Each structure stands twice: as C-alpha cells, then as structure tokens.
Tab-separated table of C-alpha atoms in Angstrom:
chain	number	residue	atom	x	y	z
R	249	MET	CA	-84.874	-45.292	-127.268
R	250	CYS	CA	-85.478	-43.125	-124.442
R	251	ARG	CA	-83.979	-39.779	-124.799
R	252	ASN	CA	-85.661	-37.862	-122.355
R	253	LEU	CA	-85.974	-38.639	-118.144
R	254	HIS	CA	-88.725	-36.168	-117.756
R	255	ILE	CA	-91.167	-39.398	-117.187
R	256	LEU	CA	-92.453	-38.034	-113.685
R	257	THR	CA	-92.273	-34.770	-112.286
R	258	VAL	CA	-90.620	-34.623	-108.882
R	259	LEU	CA	-91.311	-32.094	-106.177
R	260	LEU	CA	-88.720	-30.464	-104.071
R	261	SER	CA	-88.895	-28.810	-100.962
R	262	MET	CA	-85.899	-27.332	-99.048
R	263	VAL	CA	-85.223	-25.894	-95.539
R	264	LEU	CA	-81.944	-24.648	-94.465
R	265	LEU	CA	-81.093	-26.071	-91.271
R	266	PHE	CA	-78.060	-24.715	-89.579
R	267	VAL	CA	-74.343	-23.869	-90.100
R	268	SER	CA	-71.774	-26.386	-89.279
R	269	CYS	CA	-68.694	-24.510	-90.358
R	270	VAL	CA	-68.210	-20.799	-91.409
R	271	LYS	CA	-64.747	-19.546	-93.010
R	272	GLU	CA	-64.265	-16.278	-93.737
R	273	GLU	CA	-61.765	-15.406	-96.884
R	274	ARG	CA	-61.127	-12.042	-98.468
R	275	GLY	CA	-64.963	-10.940	-98.030
R	276	ARG	CA	-66.356	-14.337	-99.149
R	277	VAL	CA	-67.798	-16.648	-96.564
R	278	GLU	CA	-67.666	-20.511	-96.956
R	279	ALA	CA	-70.475	-22.001	-95.061
R	280	GLN	CA	-71.606	-25.553	-94.945
R	281	ARG	CA	-75.223	-25.816	-94.832
R	282	ALA	CA	-77.498	-28.855	-94.343
R	283	VAL	CA	-80.383	-28.494	-96.585
R	284	GLN	CA	-83.907	-30.653	-95.725
R	285	ILE	CA	-84.884	-32.279	-99.218
R	286	MET	CA	-88.293	-33.879	-99.217
R	287	VAL	CA	-89.029	-35.403	-102.758
R	288	SER	CA	-92.439	-36.780	-103.903
R	289	SER	CA	-93.660	-38.346	-106.816
R	290	GLY	CA	-97.102	-39.155	-108.358
R	291	ILE	CA	-98.474	-35.626	-107.780
R	292	GLN	CA	-98.097	-34.354	-111.019
R	293	THR	CA	-97.478	-36.835	-113.769
R	294	LYS	CA	-97.863	-36.614	-117.580
R	295	ALA	CA	-100.315	-39.738	-117.256
R	296	VAL	CA	-104.263	-38.833	-118.062
R	297	GLU	CA	-105.217	-41.574	-115.172
R	298	ASP	CA	-103.852	-41.865	-111.617
R	299	PRO	CA	-100.380	-43.475	-111.356
R	300	THR	CA	-100.022	-47.049	-110.147
R	301	PRO	CA	-97.753	-47.401	-107.350
R	302	GLN	CA	-95.170	-48.860	-109.378
R	303	GLU	CA	-95.041	-45.246	-111.217
R	304	THR	CA	-94.724	-43.480	-107.840
R	305	ARG	CA	-92.109	-45.666	-106.075
R	306	ILE	CA	-88.983	-44.047	-105.536
R	307	ASN	CA	-86.292	-46.882	-104.560
R	308	SER	CA	-83.217	-44.778	-104.599
R	309	ILE	CA	-82.205	-41.049	-105.129
R	310	ARG	CA	-79.344	-39.271	-106.631
R	311	VAL	CA	-79.431	-35.048	-105.664
R	312	TYR	CA	-76.827	-32.980	-107.305
R	313	ALA	CA	-76.458	-29.230	-106.377
R	314	PHE	CA	-74.443	-26.746	-108.397
R	315	ILE	CA	-73.420	-23.081	-107.702
R	316	ASN	CA	-72.053	-21.258	-110.995
R	317	GLY	CA	-71.401	-24.677	-112.607
R	318	VAL	CA	-69.465	-26.118	-109.553
R	319	ARG	CA	-70.654	-28.838	-107.384
R	320	ALA	CA	-71.578	-27.423	-104.058
R	321	GLY	CA	-73.553	-30.632	-102.624
R	322	TYR	CA	-74.214	-34.583	-103.564
R	323	HIS	CA	-76.450	-37.006	-101.980
R	324	HIS	CA	-77.251	-40.756	-102.745
R	325	GLU	CA	-79.617	-43.268	-100.931
R	326	VAL	CA	-81.293	-46.213	-101.445
R	327	PHE	CA	-84.302	-47.093	-99.737
R	328	GLU	CA	-85.642	-50.130	-98.419
R	329	GLU	CA	-89.456	-49.647	-98.149
R	330	ASP	CA	-91.829	-48.637	-100.940
R	331	THR	CA	-92.965	-45.002	-100.559
R	332	PRO	CA	-93.791	-42.068	-103.164
R	333	THR	CA	-92.122	-39.442	-100.609
R	334	ARG	CA	-88.817	-39.163	-99.239
R	335	SER	CA	-87.304	-36.861	-96.792
R	336	PHE	CA	-83.501	-36.600	-96.101
R	337	LEU	CA	-80.729	-34.110	-95.600
R	338	MET	CA	-77.924	-33.245	-97.993
R	339	ASP	CA	-74.522	-31.391	-96.934
R	340	MET	CA	-73.774	-28.197	-99.151
R	341	LYS	CA	-70.695	-26.144	-99.020
R	342	VAL	CA	-71.605	-22.451	-100.146
R	343	MET	CA	-69.523	-19.710	-100.779
R	344	THR	CA	-71.489	-16.483	-99.702
R	345	VAL	CA	-71.226	-13.243	-100.988
R	346	SER	CA	-74.934	-12.151	-100.357
R	347	GLU	CA	-77.966	-13.480	-98.288
R	348	PHE	CA	-79.368	-15.242	-101.515
R	349	VAL	CA	-77.790	-17.707	-103.231
R	350	ASP	CA	-78.961	-19.629	-106.794
R	351	VAL	CA	-78.502	-23.466	-106.439
R	352	GLU	CA	-79.026	-25.584	-109.556
R	353	PHE	CA	-80.472	-28.798	-108.409
R	354	PHE	CA	-80.583	-32.282	-110.335
R	355	LEU	CA	-82.651	-34.980	-109.051
R	356	VAL	CA	-82.476	-38.538	-110.416
R	357	ALA	CA	-84.733	-41.353	-109.027
R	358	ASN	CA	-84.396	-45.120	-109.720
R	359	ASP	CA	-81.176	-44.716	-111.577
R	360	GLU	CA	-80.306	-48.527	-110.864
R	361	SER	CA	-82.938	-49.224	-113.475
R	362	MET	CA	-81.530	-47.092	-116.176
R	363	ARG	CA	-79.758	-48.901	-118.983
R	364	LEU	CA	-77.299	-45.970	-119.981
R	365	ASP	CA	-75.803	-45.340	-123.424
R	366	GLU	CA	-72.633	-47.432	-123.639
R	367	GLN	CA	-70.587	-43.885	-123.859
R	368	GLN	CA	-71.725	-43.047	-120.001
R	369	PRO	CA	-70.335	-44.137	-117.052
R	370	ALA	CA	-72.632	-45.423	-114.106
R	371	LEU	CA	-74.160	-42.258	-111.985
R	372	SER	CA	-71.599	-41.420	-109.528
R	373	GLU	CA	-70.732	-38.387	-107.311
R	374	SER	CA	-68.131	-37.567	-109.790
R	375	TYR	CA	-70.885	-36.533	-112.440
R	376	THR	CA	-70.842	-32.831	-113.350
R	377	ARG	CA	-73.472	-30.545	-114.482
R	378	GLU	CA	-72.562	-31.101	-117.970
R	379	ASP	CA	-72.732	-34.946	-117.641
R	380	LEU	CA	-76.168	-34.241	-116.182
R	381	LEU	CA	-77.691	-32.493	-119.044
R	382	ARG	CA	-76.415	-34.907	-121.322
R	383	LEU	CA	-77.469	-37.797	-119.404
R	384	ASN	CA	-79.361	-40.497	-121.875
R	385	PHE	CA	-80.836	-43.947	-121.448
R	386	THR	CA	-81.719	-46.539	-124.003
R	387	ALA	CA	-84.165	-48.765	-121.786
R	388	PHE	CA	-84.958	-49.280	-118.269
R	389	ASP	CA	-85.838	-52.092	-115.886
R	390	GLU	CA	-89.501	-51.503	-114.570
R	391	HIS	CA	-89.216	-54.095	-111.941
R	392	GLN	CA	-86.368	-51.384	-110.286
R	393	GLY	CA	-88.748	-48.673	-110.640
R	394	ILE	CA	-89.191	-45.947	-113.378
R	395	PRO	CA	-86.347	-43.225	-113.590
R	396	MET	CA	-87.220	-40.086	-112.734
R	397	TYR	CA	-85.672	-36.730	-113.525
R	398	HIS	CA	-85.915	-33.117	-112.141
R	399	ASN	CA	-83.734	-29.740	-112.985
R	400	GLU	CA	-84.209	-26.778	-111.413
R	401	THR	CA	-82.638	-23.693	-110.105
R	402	VAL	CA	-83.646	-22.056	-106.764
R	403	SER	CA	-82.549	-18.742	-105.178
R	404	LEU	CA	-81.821	-19.962	-101.422
R	405	ASN	CA	-81.866	-17.676	-98.391
R	406	MET	CA	-78.856	-18.517	-96.732
R	407	GLU	CA	-80.116	-17.523	-93.522
R	408	ALA	CA	-80.603	-20.644	-91.384
R	409	GLY	CA	-84.446	-21.747	-90.749
R	410	LYS	CA	-85.809	-20.325	-94.025
R	411	VAL	CA	-88.182	-22.448	-96.003
R	412	ILE	CA	-88.344	-22.515	-99.887
R	413	ASN	CA	-91.502	-24.738	-101.381
R	414	LEU	CA	-90.958	-25.562	-105.186
R	415	PRO	CA	-94.227	-26.048	-107.028
C-alpha cells in the first residue's frame, strides 16, 4: 500500500501578475491576484539514476492555495502534450492586512492515475486543507503517469510584479 505521495519533488515558481479587483472593508483589503505558477518534475528525484520520461511526465495538475486554512485559490488543468514542465495562471482571492501573506500550496500531478482509498472521494475543488493532508492512495496506473505531490508554505509579496522562486 502506498501511503506517501512524495514520489517526485515538484518545483514551484510564482509571479504575482496583477490586481483584477480590490475591495476595502474595515482596514482589510480583499484583492484578486493572478499567480503565474511554473511546475517542473525530474530536476530533483529520489531516484539514483536519471528519471525516465514516464517518471517526469505531467499529464494533469491540481493546485490548491490556502491562507490561514481557508482556500484562496484552486487550479485544475489536463494537458495534451507530454512535457515535464508546465506554466499556467491561477486566480487567488487574498485578504491583505500587510504587504506579505503566507500562502500554503498543495500541488498534485497525475491524480487520475491514483487509486484512492475507498473512504476518499475523487480529488476536486471542494477538497479542504485537512482532506489534502489525509490524501492516501493504494495503487496507481503507471500508464496515466506517476502521481506527484508537493506541499509548501510561501510568504508572498502582494505587490504586483514580485517574483518568488522556490528551491
């Protein structure tokens, strides 16, 4: 039984692009941000030898963003072409009281290959932070890609145009 989803490390880089909507309420500012996310697999693996193309392929991705345990953003995309690197925009709603906000990201790649525990529903936008922490699969279909998982908290500068690179 596979209990750990950390098969490959997924790298993440973010660029806050623009403010699409800002609303002020009692000293707090609600802002819509578009976050550029770049994900790459195969650069860092737990394998001793170079990873195979099948081990680095990203067929689909789900990204969940949480601020203080509340979902601030979600992105799901299925890709047609085979490549170990992906780049896309994700909308986030942020209640800012300061310039920097800690955002916890969960990335799950190739989830369609996972055979989840019977008690777990299929991955969807409705998953909570706690659901993602309990995510468990019993097997996977290697023909649909190897499941990959990454969880990291990042302090984002809410000023547009700032670049944050994660190791």
